[in-house]
Every structure is written in structure tokens, then in C-alpha cells.
Amino acid sequence: MRECLRLTCIMITMKRPLIASFFAIAAASHGISFGQLDTFTSGAANWSGSSPTLALGGPGGASDQYLRLQSGPGFSPKMAARNQVQWLGNYTAAGVNQVTLNVANFGANQIELRVVLFGSAGQEFTSASSTPIVADGLWRSISFSLLQSALTSVGTGSDYAGMMTAVTNFQFRNNPGAAAGSGSQTNFTGIMGIDNVNAVPEPGSLLALGFGWAALRRRASRK
């Protein structure tokens, strides 16, 4: 009995740092959190950008509300969606290195979508490669890696690690051709819908975590 109690205490003690690293940030009142999900069911969820409005007909069906963005003459000149509230903060501590979302192109021109993150020291990192969203009005699921290997620096600062601990601006934007900074974006006429924006870990990170848990359990079982 004493040995069982000792083993239980060891396992709980070893698990606490892992549990804390994943869920401490989620308890905060604002800022990025593991598993964060914006569904736009009750509003714009602090997103702004290209003349945003709420519309029905999202990926969940006719009654599913999503965020509609429009750029071009009479609207914002460039296609972008930004969040400077719950998508800011320490991505490293939150364990977030990937973002997934549903997106649809309701315009006439293909969108070349990238994710963009900014830091307070002039950092601006964007997807090294864009994801083409064809103009067919269909909803599709896409993902963007936030790992350094998937991003490229287009700002005056190049401290990726520092930026990921204190993101000050998070965006999706149309950026065809080579990756370019905010001041180099071209005007674009189009309509885009986004929904179910989710902060998650890379699949490789989940696999590594699984191996880590297995190793901890093997260590505990040998004690």
C-alpha cells in the first residue's frame, strides 16, 4: 500500500508541470490560450480588417454565422483580418504553434492567404508560402504552422523567439507572390469568409507530448 501511495505521489508530482504549462494560460482573462476557438456565433470576436460584417451560411450550414470580409472600391483597399485582443500574448507558454480555420472565397479573384504575427521590437513574420483560396464560394479547412521553419521575416526585427512570447498583432492577409511586409501589400478586390479560428499545437508537438507522457509513466512504473 505504501509503495502504491508513493508511486501515485511521484506521478502527480511529475505531471504537474505539464498540466500547468497547458492550462495556466487558459485561466487568464485575455491573451492567447491553448485550444482557443472563435466561431463568430455571438459577434465579431474582436476581429477587424477589411470591412468585417457577420453573415449566415458558414461551414455548418445556412444558420451558421461567420465573419465576412470585403475589400476593393468602396471598402478597405486590402484583404486582411486582424485580432489585437485574445490572439495576442505568449504563444510559447500557451503551447500554440499552429492555427486552423475554415475559409471561403466569395469573390471573383483567387486569394493567396498567409498568417502574420507582429512583435513589439519591429518583428513581422508571415507564412513563407501562401495558401491559395480559389474563387468558388466553397468552405474549406486550412491550417497555418507558426513554427519558425514555416515563417519568414518581413519586418525590421528578426527575433522570432522573442516575438512568440509577446505577439502584439495577429493577422490573416492576402499576399500573392513573394512574402512581403505590411507596407508592401497590394490592393485587392474580393470577398472572404472565415470561421472556427482555432489555436492548436502542431501534430508533431502532440506526438512528442505523447512520447513524453509514455516515458514519464515508464519511469514511474520502475520506481
PDB file of N, CA and C in Angstrom, residues 19-75:
ATOM      1  N   ILE A  19       0.761  19.810 -16.809  1.00  0.00           N
ATOM      2  CA  ILE A  19      -0.606  20.321 -16.699  1.00  0.00           C
ATOM      3  C   ILE A  19      -0.597  21.836 -16.606  1.00  0.00           C
ATOM      4  N   ALA A  20       0.314  22.362 -15.803  1.00  0.00           N
ATOM      5  CA  ALA A  20       0.382  23.817 -15.631  1.00  0.00           C
ATOM      6  C   ALA A  20       0.732  24.504 -16.930  1.00  0.00           C
ATOM      7  N   SER A  21       1.665  23.941 -17.704  1.00  0.00           N
ATOM      8  CA  SER A  21       2.103  24.591 -18.932  1.00  0.00           C
ATOM      9  C   SER A  21       0.998  24.679 -19.964  1.00  0.00           C
ATOM     10  N   PHE A  22       0.042  23.754 -19.928  1.00  0.00           N
ATOM     11  CA  PHE A  22      -1.039  23.769 -20.902  1.00  0.00           C
ATOM     12  C   PHE A  22      -2.238  24.583 -20.466  1.00  0.00           C
ATOM     13  N   PHE A  23      -2.521  24.624 -19.175  1.00  0.00           N
ATOM     14  CA  PHE A  23      -3.783  25.204 -18.749  1.00  0.00           C
ATOM     15  C   PHE A  23      -3.674  26.478 -17.910  1.00  0.00           C
ATOM     16  N   ALA A  24      -2.485  26.855 -17.496  1.00  0.00           N
ATOM     17  CA  ALA A  24      -2.358  28.089 -16.722  1.00  0.00           C
ATOM     18  C   ALA A  24      -2.740  29.292 -17.554  1.00  0.00           C
ATOM     19  N   ILE A  25      -2.304  29.311 -18.814  1.00  0.00           N
ATOM     20  CA  ILE A  25      -2.625  30.439 -19.679  1.00  0.00           C
ATOM     21  C   ILE A  25      -4.126  30.516 -19.945  1.00  0.00           C
ATOM     22  N   ALA A  26      -4.786  29.369 -20.053  1.00  0.00           N
ATOM     23  CA  ALA A  26      -6.221  29.352 -20.341  1.00  0.00           C
ATOM     24  C   ALA A  26      -7.026  30.021 -19.243  1.00  0.00           C
ATOM     25  N   ALA A  27      -6.471  30.076 -18.047  1.00  0.00           N
ATOM     26  CA  ALA A  27      -7.179  30.688 -16.934  1.00  0.00           C
ATOM     27  C   ALA A  27      -7.091  32.207 -16.952  1.00  0.00           C
ATOM     28  N   ALA A  28      -6.222  32.753 -17.793  1.00  0.00           N
ATOM     29  CA  ALA A  28      -6.062  34.196 -17.860  1.00  0.00           C
ATOM     30  C   ALA A  28      -7.306  34.829 -18.468  1.00  0.00           C
ATOM     31  N   SER A  29      -7.504  36.105 -18.168  1.00  0.00           N
ATOM     32  CA  SER A  29      -8.707  36.802 -18.633  1.00  0.00           C
ATOM     33  C   SER A  29      -8.609  37.213 -20.085  1.00  0.00           C
ATOM     34  N   HIS A  30      -7.393  37.284 -20.647  1.00  0.00           N
ATOM     35  CA  HIS A  30      -7.239  37.665 -22.038  1.00  0.00           C
ATOM     36  C   HIS A  30      -5.932  37.097 -22.545  1.00  0.00           C
ATOM     37  N   GLY A  31      -5.714  37.176 -23.861  1.00  0.00           N
ATOM     38  CA  GLY A  31      -4.490  36.656 -24.454  1.00  0.00           C
ATOM     39  C   GLY A  31      -4.676  35.254 -24.985  1.00  0.00           C
ATOM     40  N   ILE A  32      -3.699  34.812 -25.761  1.00  0.00           N
ATOM     41  CA  ILE A  32      -3.780  33.519 -26.437  1.00  0.00           C
ATOM     42  C   ILE A  32      -3.865  32.375 -25.429  1.00  0.00           C
ATOM     43  N   SER A  33      -4.650  31.366 -25.743  1.00  0.00           N
ATOM     44  CA  SER A  33      -4.769  30.197 -24.893  1.00  0.00           C
ATOM     45  C   SER A  33      -4.866  28.945 -25.749  1.00  0.00           C
ATOM     46  N   PHE A  34      -4.367  27.862 -25.204  1.00  0.00           N
ATOM     47  CA  PHE A  34      -4.393  26.567 -25.882  1.00  0.00           C
ATOM     48  C   PHE A  34      -5.840  26.155 -26.169  1.00  0.00           C
ATOM     49  N   GLY A  35      -6.145  25.796 -27.413  1.00  0.00           N
ATOM     50  CA  GLY A  35      -7.483  25.365 -27.780  1.00  0.00           C
ATOM     51  C   GLY A  35      -8.462  26.483 -28.040  1.00  0.00           C
ATOM     52  N   GLN A  36      -8.010  27.725 -28.002  1.00  0.00           N
ATOM     53  CA  GLN A  36      -8.877  28.877 -28.237  1.00  0.00           C
ATOM     54  C   GLN A  36      -9.615  28.738 -29.564  1.00  0.00           C
ATOM     55  N   LEU A  37     -10.911  29.072 -29.575  1.00  0.00           N
ATOM     56  CA  LEU A  37     -11.733  28.882 -30.766  1.00  0.00           C
ATOM     57  C   LEU A  37     -12.691  30.054 -30.938  1.00  0.00           C
ATOM     58  N   ASP A  38     -12.638  30.709 -32.094  1.00  0.00           N
ATOM     59  CA  ASP A  38     -13.562  31.791 -32.432  1.00  0.00           C
ATOM     60  C   ASP A  38     -14.540  31.285 -33.490  1.00  0.00           C
ATOM     61  N   THR A  39     -15.821  31.213 -33.111  1.00  0.00           N
ATOM     62  CA  THR A  39     -16.852  30.683 -34.010  1.00  0.00           C
ATOM     63  C   THR A  39     -17.771  31.767 -34.568  1.00  0.00           C
ATOM     64  N   PHE A  40     -17.698  32.986 -34.035  1.00  0.00           N
ATOM     65  CA  PHE A  40     -18.490  34.124 -34.505  1.00  0.00           C
ATOM     66  C   PHE A  40     -19.991  33.918 -34.340  1.00  0.00           C
ATOM     67  N   THR A  41     -20.376  33.044 -33.447  1.00  0.00           N
ATOM     68  CA  THR A  41     -21.805  32.804 -33.235  1.00  0.00           C
ATOM     69  C   THR A  41     -22.489  33.963 -32.531  1.00  0.00           C
ATOM     70  N   SER A  42     -21.728  34.738 -31.746  1.00  0.00           N
ATOM     71  CA  SER A  42     -22.344  35.837 -30.998  1.00  0.00           C
ATOM     72  C   SER A  42     -21.732  37.191 -31.317  1.00  0.00           C
ATOM     73  N   GLY A  43     -20.896  37.260 -32.344  1.00  0.00           N
ATOM     74  CA  GLY A  43     -20.310  38.538 -32.706  1.00  0.00           C
ATOM     75  C   GLY A  43     -18.999  38.379 -33.437  1.00  0.00           C
ATOM     76  N   ALA A  44     -18.321  39.511 -33.662  1.00  0.00           N
ATOM     77  CA  ALA A  44     -17.093  39.519 -34.444  1.00  0.00           C
ATOM     78  C   ALA A  44     -15.883  39.045 -33.651  1.00  0.00           C
ATOM     79  N   ALA A  45     -16.044  38.794 -32.354  1.00  0.00           N
ATOM     80  CA  ALA A  45     -14.979  38.229 -31.509  1.00  0.00           C
ATOM     81  C   ALA A  45     -13.684  39.034 -31.590  1.00  0.00           C
ATOM     82  N   ASN A  46     -13.810  40.360 -31.623  1.00  0.00           N
ATOM     83  CA  ASN A  46     -12.678  41.287 -31.617  1.00  0.00           C
ATOM     84  C   ASN A  46     -11.851  41.273 -32.902  1.00  0.00           C
ATOM     85  N   TRP A  47     -12.400  40.726 -33.972  1.00  0.00           N
ATOM     86  CA  TRP A  47     -11.693  40.743 -35.251  1.00  0.00           C
ATOM     87  C   TRP A  47     -12.067  42.001 -36.022  1.00  0.00           C
ATOM     88  N   SER A  48     -11.097  42.577 -36.712  1.00  0.00           N
ATOM     89  CA  SER A  48     -11.311  43.751 -37.555  1.00  0.00           C
ATOM     90  C   SER A  48     -10.582  43.518 -38.873  1.00  0.00           C
ATOM     91  N   GLY A  49     -10.540  44.549 -39.724  1.00  0.00           N
ATOM     92  CA  GLY A  49      -9.848  44.400 -41.001  1.00  0.00           C
ATOM     93  C   GLY A  49     -10.663  44.924 -42.150  1.00  0.00           C
ATOM     94  N   SER A  50     -10.830  44.111 -43.168  1.00  0.00           N
ATOM     95  CA  SER A  50     -11.461  44.516 -44.421  1.00  0.00           C
ATOM     96  C   SER A  50     -12.981  44.574 -44.300  1.00  0.00           C
ATOM     97  N   SER A  51     -13.487  45.706 -43.783  1.00  0.00           N
ATOM     98  CA  SER A  51     -14.931  45.947 -43.683  1.00  0.00           C
ATOM     99  C   SER A  51     -15.675  44.716 -43.174  1.00  0.00           C
ATOM    100  N   PRO A  52     -15.368  44.238 -41.968  1.00  0.00           N
ATOM    101  CA  PRO A  52     -15.970  42.990 -41.473  1.00  0.00           C
ATOM    102  C   PRO A  52     -17.439  43.138 -41.133  1.00  0.00           C
ATOM    103  N   THR A  53     -18.214  42.126 -41.493  1.00  0.00           N
ATOM    104  CA  THR A  53     -19.624  42.025 -41.119  1.00  0.00           C
ATOM    105  C   THR A  53     -19.908  40.572 -40.766  1.00  0.00           C
ATOM    106  N   LEU A  54     -21.020  40.343 -40.086  1.00  0.00           N
ATOM    107  CA  LEU A  54     -21.441  38.986 -39.771  1.00  0.00           C
ATOM    108  C   LEU A  54     -22.461  38.527 -40.801  1.00  0.00           C
ATOM    109  N   ALA A  55     -22.360  37.279 -41.227  1.00  0.00           N
ATOM    110  CA  ALA A  55     -23.264  36.746 -42.241  1.00  0.00           C
ATOM    111  C   ALA A  55     -23.610  35.302 -41.904  1.00  0.00           C
ATOM    112  N   LEU A  56     -24.697  34.832 -42.479  1.00  0.00           N
ATOM    113  CA  LEU A  56     -25.122  33.444 -42.296  1.00  0.00           C
ATOM    114  C   LEU A  56     -24.746  32.611 -43.518  1.00  0.00           C
ATOM    115  N   GLY A  57     -24.550  31.309 -43.282  1.00  0.00           N
ATOM    116  CA  GLY A  57     -24.183  30.410 -44.366  1.00  0.00           C
ATOM    117  C   GLY A  57     -22.762  29.905 -44.246  1.00  0.00           C
ATOM    118  N   GLY A  58     -22.307  29.741 -43.025  1.00  0.00           N
ATOM    119  CA  GLY A  58     -20.951  29.256 -42.780  1.00  0.00           C
ATOM    120  C   GLY A  58     -20.796  27.778 -43.075  1.00  0.00           C
ATOM    121  N   PRO A  59     -19.660  27.200 -42.696  1.00  0.00           N
ATOM    122  CA  PRO A  59     -19.410  25.781 -42.994  1.00  0.00           C
ATOM    123  C   PRO A  59     -20.383  24.841 -42.305  1.00  0.00           C
ATOM    124  N   GLY A  60     -21.073  25.318 -41.254  1.00  0.00           N
ATOM    125  CA  GLY A  60     -22.027  24.474 -40.545  1.00  0.00           C
ATOM    126  C   GLY A  60     -23.433  24.493 -41.133  1.00  0.00           C
ATOM    127  N   GLY A  61     -23.635  25.270 -42.208  1.00  0.00           N
ATOM    128  CA  GLY A  61     -24.954  25.295 -42.831  1.00  0.00           C
ATOM    129  C   GLY A  61     -25.558  26.688 -42.896  1.00  0.00           C
ATOM    130  N   ALA A  62     -26.814  26.760 -43.327  1.00  0.00           N
ATOM    131  CA  ALA A  62     -27.468  28.041 -43.582  1.00  0.00           C
ATOM    132  C   ALA A  62     -27.581  28.919 -42.346  1.00  0.00           C
ATOM    133  N   SER A  63     -27.672  28.336 -41.161  1.00  0.00           N
ATOM    134  CA  SER A  63     -27.835  29.116 -39.936  1.00  0.00           C
ATOM    135  C   SER A  63     -26.517  29.370 -39.208  1.00  0.00           C
ATOM    136  N   ASP A  64     -25.414  28.945 -39.799  1.00  0.00           N
ATOM    137  CA  ASP A  64     -24.101  29.107 -39.168  1.00  0.00           C
ATOM    138  C   ASP A  64     -23.546  30.495 -39.479  1.00  0.00           C
ATOM    139  N   GLN A  65     -23.307  31.279 -38.433  1.00  0.00           N
ATOM    140  CA  GLN A  65     -22.806  32.641 -38.606  1.00  0.00           C
ATOM    141  C   GLN A  65     -21.286  32.643 -38.746  1.00  0.00           C
ATOM    142  N   TYR A  66     -20.776  33.473 -39.656  1.00  0.00           N
ATOM    143  CA  TYR A  66     -19.338  33.577 -39.881  1.00  0.00           C
ATOM    144  C   TYR A  66     -18.954  35.039 -40.070  1.00  0.00           C
ATOM    145  N   LEU A  67     -17.659  35.309 -40.146  1.00  0.00           N
ATOM    146  CA  LEU A  67     -17.164  36.662 -40.365  1.00  0.00           C
ATOM    147  C   LEU A  67     -16.888  36.863 -41.855  1.00  0.00           C
ATOM    148  N   ARG A  68     -17.535  37.877 -42.425  1.00  0.00           N
ATOM    149  CA  ARG A  68     -17.403  38.196 -43.850  1.00  0.00           C
ATOM    150  C   ARG A  68     -16.541  39.439 -43.998  1.00  0.00           C
ATOM    151  N   LEU A  69     -15.535  39.346 -44.866  1.00  0.00           N
ATOM    152  CA  LEU A  69     -14.623  40.465 -45.102  1.00  0.00           C
ATOM    153  C   LEU A  69     -14.659  40.847 -46.577  1.00  0.00           C
ATOM    154  N   GLN A  70     -14.678  42.148 -46.858  1.00  0.00           N
ATOM    155  CA  GLN A  70     -14.745  42.611 -48.244  1.00  0.00           C
ATOM    156  C   GLN A  70     -13.749  43.736 -48.469  1.00  0.00           C
ATOM    157  N   SER A  71     -13.012  43.645 -49.572  1.00  0.00           N
ATOM    158  CA  SER A  71     -12.036  44.671 -49.926  1.00  0.00           C
ATOM    159  C   SER A  71     -12.250  45.093 -51.376  1.00  0.00           C
ATOM    160  N   GLY A  72     -11.779  46.300 -51.700  1.00  0.00           N
ATOM    161  CA  GLY A  72     -11.933  46.815 -53.048  1.00  0.00           C
ATOM    162  C   GLY A  72     -12.570  48.195 -53.042  1.00  0.00           C
ATOM    163  N   PRO A  73     -12.972  48.707 -54.198  1.00  0.00           N
ATOM    164  CA  PRO A  73     -13.576  50.039 -54.285  1.00  0.00           C
ATOM    165  C   PRO A  73     -14.784  50.183 -53.350  1.00  0.00           C
ATOM    166  N   GLY A  74     -14.771  51.217 -52.539  1.00  0.00           N
ATOM    167  CA  GLY A  74     -15.847  51.439 -51.588  1.00  0.00           C
ATOM    168  C   GLY A  74     -15.656  50.709 -50.273  1.00  0.00           C
ATOM    169  N   PHE A  75     -14.639  49.869 -50.189  1.00  0.00           N
ATOM    170  CA  PHE A  75     -14.349  49.122 -48.967  1.00  0.00           C
ATOM    171  C   PHE A  75     -12.871  49.300 -48.617  1.00  0.00           C
TER     172      PHE A  75
END
